[in-house]
Short mmCIF file of C-alpha atoms in Angstrom, two decimals:
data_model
loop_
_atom_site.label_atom_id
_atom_site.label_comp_id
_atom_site.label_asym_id
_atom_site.label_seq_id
_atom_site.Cartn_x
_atom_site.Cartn_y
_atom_site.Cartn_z
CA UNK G 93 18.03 29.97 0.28
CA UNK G 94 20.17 27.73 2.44
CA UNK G 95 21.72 29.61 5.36
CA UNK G 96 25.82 29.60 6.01
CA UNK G 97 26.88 28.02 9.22
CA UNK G 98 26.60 30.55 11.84
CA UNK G 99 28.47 28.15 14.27
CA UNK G 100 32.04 27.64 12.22
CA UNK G 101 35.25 27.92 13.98
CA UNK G 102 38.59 26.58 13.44
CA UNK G 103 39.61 24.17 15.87
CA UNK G 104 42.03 26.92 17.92
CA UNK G 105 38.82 29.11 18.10
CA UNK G 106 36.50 26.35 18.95
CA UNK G 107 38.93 25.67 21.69
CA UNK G 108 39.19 29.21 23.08
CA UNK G 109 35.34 29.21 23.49
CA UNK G 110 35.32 25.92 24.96
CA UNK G 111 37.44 26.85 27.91
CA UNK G 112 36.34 29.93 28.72
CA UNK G 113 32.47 28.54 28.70
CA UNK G 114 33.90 25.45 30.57
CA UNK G 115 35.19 27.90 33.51
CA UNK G 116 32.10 29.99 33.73
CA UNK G 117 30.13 26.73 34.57
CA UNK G 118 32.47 25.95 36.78
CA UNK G 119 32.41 29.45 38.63
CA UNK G 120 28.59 28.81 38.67
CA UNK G 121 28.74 25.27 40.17
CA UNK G 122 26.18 24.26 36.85
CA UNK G 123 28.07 21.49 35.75
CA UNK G 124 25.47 18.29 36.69
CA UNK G 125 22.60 20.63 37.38
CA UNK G 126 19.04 20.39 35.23
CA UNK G 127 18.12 22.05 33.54
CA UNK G 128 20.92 24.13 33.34
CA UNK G 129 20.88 27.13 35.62
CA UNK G 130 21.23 30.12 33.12
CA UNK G 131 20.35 32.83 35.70
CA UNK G 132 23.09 31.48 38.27
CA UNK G 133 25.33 31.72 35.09
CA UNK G 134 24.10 35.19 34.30
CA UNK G 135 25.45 35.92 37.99
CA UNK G 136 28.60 34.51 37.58
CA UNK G 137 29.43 35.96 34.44
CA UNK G 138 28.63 39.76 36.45
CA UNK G 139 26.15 40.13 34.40
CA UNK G 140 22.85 42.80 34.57
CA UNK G 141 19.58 40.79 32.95
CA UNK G 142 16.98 43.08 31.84
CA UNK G 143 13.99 41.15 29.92
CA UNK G 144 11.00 43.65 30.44
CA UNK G 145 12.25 45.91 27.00
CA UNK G 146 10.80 45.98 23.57
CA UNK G 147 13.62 46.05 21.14
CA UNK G 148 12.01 47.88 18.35
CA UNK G 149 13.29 50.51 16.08
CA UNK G 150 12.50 53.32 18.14
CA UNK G 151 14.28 51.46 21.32
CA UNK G 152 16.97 50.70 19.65
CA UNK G 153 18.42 53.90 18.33
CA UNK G 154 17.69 55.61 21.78
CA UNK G 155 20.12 52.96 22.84
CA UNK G 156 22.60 52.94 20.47
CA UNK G 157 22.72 56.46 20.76
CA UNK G 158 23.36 56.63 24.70
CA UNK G 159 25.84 53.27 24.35
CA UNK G 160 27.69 54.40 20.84
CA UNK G 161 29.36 51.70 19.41
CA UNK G 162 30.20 49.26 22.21
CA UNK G 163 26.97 46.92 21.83
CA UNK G 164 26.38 43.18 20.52
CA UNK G 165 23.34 42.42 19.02
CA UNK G 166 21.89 38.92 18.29
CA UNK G 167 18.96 39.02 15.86
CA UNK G 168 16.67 35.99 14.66
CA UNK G 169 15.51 35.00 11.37
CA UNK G 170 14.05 37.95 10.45
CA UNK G 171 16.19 40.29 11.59
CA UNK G 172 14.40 41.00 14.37
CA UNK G 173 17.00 41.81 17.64
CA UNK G 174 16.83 39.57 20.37
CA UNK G 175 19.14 40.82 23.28
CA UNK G 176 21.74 43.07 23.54
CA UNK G 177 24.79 43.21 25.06
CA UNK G 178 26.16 46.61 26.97
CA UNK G 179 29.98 46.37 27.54
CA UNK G 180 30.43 49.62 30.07
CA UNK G 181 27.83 48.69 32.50
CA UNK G 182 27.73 44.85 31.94
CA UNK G 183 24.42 44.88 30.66
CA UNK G 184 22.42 42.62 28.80
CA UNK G 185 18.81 43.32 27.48
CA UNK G 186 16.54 40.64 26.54
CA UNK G 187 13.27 41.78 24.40
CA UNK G 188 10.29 40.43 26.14
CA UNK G 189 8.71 39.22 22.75
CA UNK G 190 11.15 36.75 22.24
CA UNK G 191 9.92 32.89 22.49
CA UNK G 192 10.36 31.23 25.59
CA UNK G 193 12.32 28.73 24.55
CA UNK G 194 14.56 30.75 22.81
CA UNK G 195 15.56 32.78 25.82
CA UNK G 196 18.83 30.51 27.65
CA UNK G 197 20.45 30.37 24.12
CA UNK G 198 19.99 34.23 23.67
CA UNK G 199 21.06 35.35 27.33
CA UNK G 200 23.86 32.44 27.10
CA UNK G 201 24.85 34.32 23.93
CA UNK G 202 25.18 37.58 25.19
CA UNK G 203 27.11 35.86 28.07
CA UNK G 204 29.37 35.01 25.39
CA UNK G 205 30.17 38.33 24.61
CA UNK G 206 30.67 39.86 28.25
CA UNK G 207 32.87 36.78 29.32
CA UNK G 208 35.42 35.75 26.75
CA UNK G 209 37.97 38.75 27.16
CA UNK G 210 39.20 39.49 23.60
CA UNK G 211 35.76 40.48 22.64
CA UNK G 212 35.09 42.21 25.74
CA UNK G 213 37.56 44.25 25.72
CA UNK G 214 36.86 45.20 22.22
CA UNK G 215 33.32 46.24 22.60
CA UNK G 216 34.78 48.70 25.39
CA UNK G 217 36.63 49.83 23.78
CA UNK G 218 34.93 51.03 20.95
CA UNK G 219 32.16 52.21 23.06
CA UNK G 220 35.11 54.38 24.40
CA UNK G 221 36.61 55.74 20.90
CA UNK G 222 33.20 56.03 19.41
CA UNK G 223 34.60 53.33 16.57
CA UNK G 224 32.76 50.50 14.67
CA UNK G 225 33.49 47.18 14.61
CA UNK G 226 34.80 45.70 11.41
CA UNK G 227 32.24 43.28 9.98
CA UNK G 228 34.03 40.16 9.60
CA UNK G 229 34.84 40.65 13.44
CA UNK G 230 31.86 40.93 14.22
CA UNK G 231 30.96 38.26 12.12
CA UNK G 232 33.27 35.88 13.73
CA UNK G 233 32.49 37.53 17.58
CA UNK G 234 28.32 36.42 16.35
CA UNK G 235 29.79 33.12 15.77
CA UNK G 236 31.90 32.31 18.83
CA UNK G 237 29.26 33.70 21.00
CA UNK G 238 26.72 31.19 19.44
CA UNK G 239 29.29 27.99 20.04
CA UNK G 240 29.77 29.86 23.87
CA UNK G 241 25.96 29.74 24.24
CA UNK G 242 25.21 26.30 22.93
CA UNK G 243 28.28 24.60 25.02
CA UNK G 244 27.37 26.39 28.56
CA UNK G 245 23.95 26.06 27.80
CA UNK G 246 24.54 21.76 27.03
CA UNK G 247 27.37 21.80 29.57
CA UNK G 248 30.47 20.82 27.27
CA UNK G 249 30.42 16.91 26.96
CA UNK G 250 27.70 16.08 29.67
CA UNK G 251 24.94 16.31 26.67
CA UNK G 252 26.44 14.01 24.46
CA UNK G 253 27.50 11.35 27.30
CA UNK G 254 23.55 11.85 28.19
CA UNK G 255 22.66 11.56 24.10
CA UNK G 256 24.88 8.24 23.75
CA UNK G 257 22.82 6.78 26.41
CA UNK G 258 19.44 6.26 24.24
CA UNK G 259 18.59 4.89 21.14
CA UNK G 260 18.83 7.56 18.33
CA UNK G 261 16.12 9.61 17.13
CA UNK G 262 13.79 12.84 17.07
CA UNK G 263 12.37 11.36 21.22
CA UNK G 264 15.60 11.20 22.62
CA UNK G 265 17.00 14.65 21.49
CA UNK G 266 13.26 15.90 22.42
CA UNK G 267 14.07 14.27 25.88
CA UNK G 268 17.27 16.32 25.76
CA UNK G 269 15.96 19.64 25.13
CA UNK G 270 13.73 19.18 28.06
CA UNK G 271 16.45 18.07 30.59
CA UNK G 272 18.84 20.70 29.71
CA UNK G 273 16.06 23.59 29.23
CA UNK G 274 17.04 24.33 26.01
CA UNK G 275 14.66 24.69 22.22
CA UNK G 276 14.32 21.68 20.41
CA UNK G 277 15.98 23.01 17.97
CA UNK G 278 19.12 23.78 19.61
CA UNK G 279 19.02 20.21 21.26
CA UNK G 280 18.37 18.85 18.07
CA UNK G 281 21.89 21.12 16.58
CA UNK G 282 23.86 19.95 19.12
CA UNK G 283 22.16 15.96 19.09
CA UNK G 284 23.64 15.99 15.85
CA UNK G 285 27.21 17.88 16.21
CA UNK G 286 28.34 15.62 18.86
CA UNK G 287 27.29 11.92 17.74
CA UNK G 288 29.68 10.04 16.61
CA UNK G 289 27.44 8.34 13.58
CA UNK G 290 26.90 9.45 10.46
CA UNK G 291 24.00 11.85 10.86
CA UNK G 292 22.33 15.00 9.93
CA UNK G 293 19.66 17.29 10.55
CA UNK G 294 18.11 18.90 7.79
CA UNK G 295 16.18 21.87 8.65
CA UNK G 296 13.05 23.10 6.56
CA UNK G 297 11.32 26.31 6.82
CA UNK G 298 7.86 25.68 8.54
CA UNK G 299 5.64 26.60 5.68
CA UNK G 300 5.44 24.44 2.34
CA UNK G 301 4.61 26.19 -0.76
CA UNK G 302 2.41 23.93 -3.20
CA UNK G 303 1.37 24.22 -7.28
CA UNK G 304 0.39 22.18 -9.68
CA UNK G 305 3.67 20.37 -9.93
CA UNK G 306 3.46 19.36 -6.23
CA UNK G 307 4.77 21.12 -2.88
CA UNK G 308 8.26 22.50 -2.36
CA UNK G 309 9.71 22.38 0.99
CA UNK G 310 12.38 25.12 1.17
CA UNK G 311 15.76 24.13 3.12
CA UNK G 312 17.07 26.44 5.97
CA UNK G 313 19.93 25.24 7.18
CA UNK G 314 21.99 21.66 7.11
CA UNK G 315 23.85 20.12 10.16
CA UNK G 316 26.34 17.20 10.09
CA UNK G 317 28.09 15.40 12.25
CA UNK G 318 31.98 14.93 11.18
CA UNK G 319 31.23 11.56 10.20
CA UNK G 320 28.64 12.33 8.18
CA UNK G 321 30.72 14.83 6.29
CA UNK G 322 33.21 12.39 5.56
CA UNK G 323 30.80 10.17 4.00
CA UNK G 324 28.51 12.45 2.07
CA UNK G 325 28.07 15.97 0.37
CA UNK G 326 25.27 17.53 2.34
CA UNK G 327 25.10 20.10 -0.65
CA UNK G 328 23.81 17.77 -2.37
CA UNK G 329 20.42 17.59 -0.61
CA UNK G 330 19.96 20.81 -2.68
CA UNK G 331 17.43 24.35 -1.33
CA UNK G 332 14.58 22.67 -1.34
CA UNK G 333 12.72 19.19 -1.38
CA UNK G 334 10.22 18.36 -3.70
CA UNK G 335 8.13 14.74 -4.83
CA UNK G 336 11.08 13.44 -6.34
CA UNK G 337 13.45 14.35 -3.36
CA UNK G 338 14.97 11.07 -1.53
CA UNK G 339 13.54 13.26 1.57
CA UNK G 340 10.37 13.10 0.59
CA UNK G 341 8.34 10.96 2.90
CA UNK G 342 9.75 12.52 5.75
CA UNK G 343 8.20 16.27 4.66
CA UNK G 344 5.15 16.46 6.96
CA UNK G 345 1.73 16.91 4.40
CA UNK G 346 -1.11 17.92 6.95
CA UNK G 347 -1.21 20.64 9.29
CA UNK G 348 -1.75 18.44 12.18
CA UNK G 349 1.07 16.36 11.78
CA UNK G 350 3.92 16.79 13.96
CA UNK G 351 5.95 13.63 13.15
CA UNK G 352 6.90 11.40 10.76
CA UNK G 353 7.87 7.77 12.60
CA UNK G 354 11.18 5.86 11.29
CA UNK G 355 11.64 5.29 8.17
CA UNK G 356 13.88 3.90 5.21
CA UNK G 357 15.34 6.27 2.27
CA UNK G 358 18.74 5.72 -0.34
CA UNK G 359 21.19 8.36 -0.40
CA UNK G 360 24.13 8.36 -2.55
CA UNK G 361 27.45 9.05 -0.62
CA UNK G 362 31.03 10.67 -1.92
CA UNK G 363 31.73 7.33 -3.83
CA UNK G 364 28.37 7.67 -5.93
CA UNK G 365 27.19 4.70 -3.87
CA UNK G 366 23.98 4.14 -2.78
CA UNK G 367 23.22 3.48 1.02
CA UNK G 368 20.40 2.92 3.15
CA UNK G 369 19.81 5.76 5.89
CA UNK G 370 16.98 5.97 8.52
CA UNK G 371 15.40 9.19 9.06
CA UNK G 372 12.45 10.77 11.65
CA UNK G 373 10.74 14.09 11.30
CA UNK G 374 9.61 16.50 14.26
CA UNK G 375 7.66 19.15 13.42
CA UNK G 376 7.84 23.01 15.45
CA UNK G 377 5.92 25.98 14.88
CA UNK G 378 9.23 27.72 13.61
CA UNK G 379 10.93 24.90 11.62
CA UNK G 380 10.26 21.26 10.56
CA UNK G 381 13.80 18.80 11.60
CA UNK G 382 14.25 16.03 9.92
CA UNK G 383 17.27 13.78 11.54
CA UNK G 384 19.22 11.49 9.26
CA UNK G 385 21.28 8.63 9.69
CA UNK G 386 23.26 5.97 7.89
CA UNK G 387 23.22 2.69 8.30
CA UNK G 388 24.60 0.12 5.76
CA UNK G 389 25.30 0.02 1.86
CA UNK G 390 22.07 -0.80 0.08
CA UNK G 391 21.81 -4.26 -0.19
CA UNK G 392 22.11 -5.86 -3.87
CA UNK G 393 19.95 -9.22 -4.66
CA UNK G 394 21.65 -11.92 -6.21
CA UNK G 395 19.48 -14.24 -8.41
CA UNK G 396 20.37 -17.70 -8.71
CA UNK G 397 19.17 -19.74 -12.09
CA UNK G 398 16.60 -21.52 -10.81
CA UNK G 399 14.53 -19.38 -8.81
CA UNK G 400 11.21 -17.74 -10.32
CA UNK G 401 13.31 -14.22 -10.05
CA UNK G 402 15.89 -15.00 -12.16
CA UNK G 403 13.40 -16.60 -14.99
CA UNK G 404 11.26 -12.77 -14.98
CA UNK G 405 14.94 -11.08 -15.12
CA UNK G 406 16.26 -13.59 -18.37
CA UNK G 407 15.76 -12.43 -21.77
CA UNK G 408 13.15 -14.47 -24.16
CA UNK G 409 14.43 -16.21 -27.03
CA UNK G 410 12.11 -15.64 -29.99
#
């Protein structure tokens, strides 16, 4: 099943977040640094790191228990938690099992939590009054803190004046994810989210499922760039791809195969017309992104009487 967008905001929100990542990196002199300096941004933010725990179920309620109520979580995929955030004692625990290059986005998020003060001040305070948290706050608190992580962790607009540099495509946000220390995967999110051009990134579990009908390649999650929006219903593209998918040939077959070069496919925009898009695959061990981008209407032939074409296309007389 297609995932929601766990990164929505409404352009006041969005702009809250901005400015309150926008003046930790400033406190922590990271602006223009590479990659980005999450552990001088830990300090800034006042922030304990502990990354030696396992988070597992026993862990977890012996923590819960001591903290109450006054704790952010931020799980992955499969529910699994990743760190934690402590309001009281400004503490943030990171469990040690979690991928490498998952671990900026995940402290960066819990950073999120223990610096933007109307959610700081919550989780004190209902660590104080033994209270939950309503969950459509802390649905919304999940969400702000992931837009906090992924704009101090790509330093506000210095990723996508790096982006617009290079041509477009799967090497360049690679390149990206790399300079800024981040996943490919949240390079590739934000690659997309900030360009200008009509593009998308189509995310694809990592695993295809295959019968006699063919293989089925189920869809995660779909990001677009406002342009792209405008232009087409990324709905759409559907749950899953298939054979007769217009992504096909960009769905990685062999186990071994980690890309899938440039190529051409037809997608049908908001107007029912048909256009010609490029698209490039890059394959992880967690997810398979496929990038998207259009480029021009598709191109109708005009026969001219005359020409051998237009003789196949005419009608015999008998």
């Amino acid at each position: 099943m297609t995932r929601p967008d766990d990164s929505f905001l409404t352009p006041e929100q969005l702009a809250t977040v901005q400015r309150h990542a926008d003046r930790l990196l400033r406190d922590a002199g990271a602006l223009g640094v590479f990659p980005t300096p999450i552990n001088t941004i830990m300090e800034a933010a006042k922030l304990i790191v502990v990354d030696d725990e396992v988070l597992n179920e026993t862990f977890m309620r012996r923590f819960l228990n001591s903290a109450k109520a006054g704790v952010a979580t931020i799980k992955s995929a499969l529910s699994k938690v990743l760190g934690l955030f402590e309001a009281n004692d400004r503490l943030v625990i990171i469990d040690r099992e979690t991928p490498v290059p998952r671990i900026p986005f995940v402290k960066l998020h819990e950073a999120g939590h223990g610096t933007m003060p109307h959610q700081s001040k919550v989780y004190s305070l209902i660590h104080d009054c033994e209270k939950t948290l309503d969950p459509d706050i802390t649905d919304l608190f999940e969400r702000e803190a992931n837009v906090f992580a992924s704009e101090a962790l790509f330093q506000g607009d210095v990723f996508a004046q790096h982006a617009h540099e290079h041509e477009f495509g799967v090497k360049t946000a690679i390149a990206l994810a790399k300079q800024f220390g981040s996943s490919n995967y949240a390079a590739f999110r934000r690659y997309v989210t900030t360009n200008p051009s009509a593009c998308c990134l189509v995310v694809l579990e990592p695993t295809l499922t295959f019968d006699p009908s063919g293989y089925r390649a189920d869809v995660r999650r779909i990001i677009v760039s406002k342009t792209f929006n405008r232009m087409y219903d990324a709905a759409a593209f559907g749950s899953a791809i298939t054979q007769s998918h217009p992504l096909n040939r960009l769905v990685p077959r062999g186990s071994k195969q980690r890309m899938v070069p440039s190529c051409d496919i037809v997608l049908t925009d908001r107007n029912g017309d048909r256009r010609e898009c490029m698209g490039q695959t890059f394959k992880t061990k967690h997810q398979i992104l496929i990038l998207v981008r259009d480029e021009k209407p598709v191109t109708r032939m005009i026969v001219l009487p005359g020409e051998p074409e237009f003789n196949k296309r005419m009608p015999r007389s008998t």
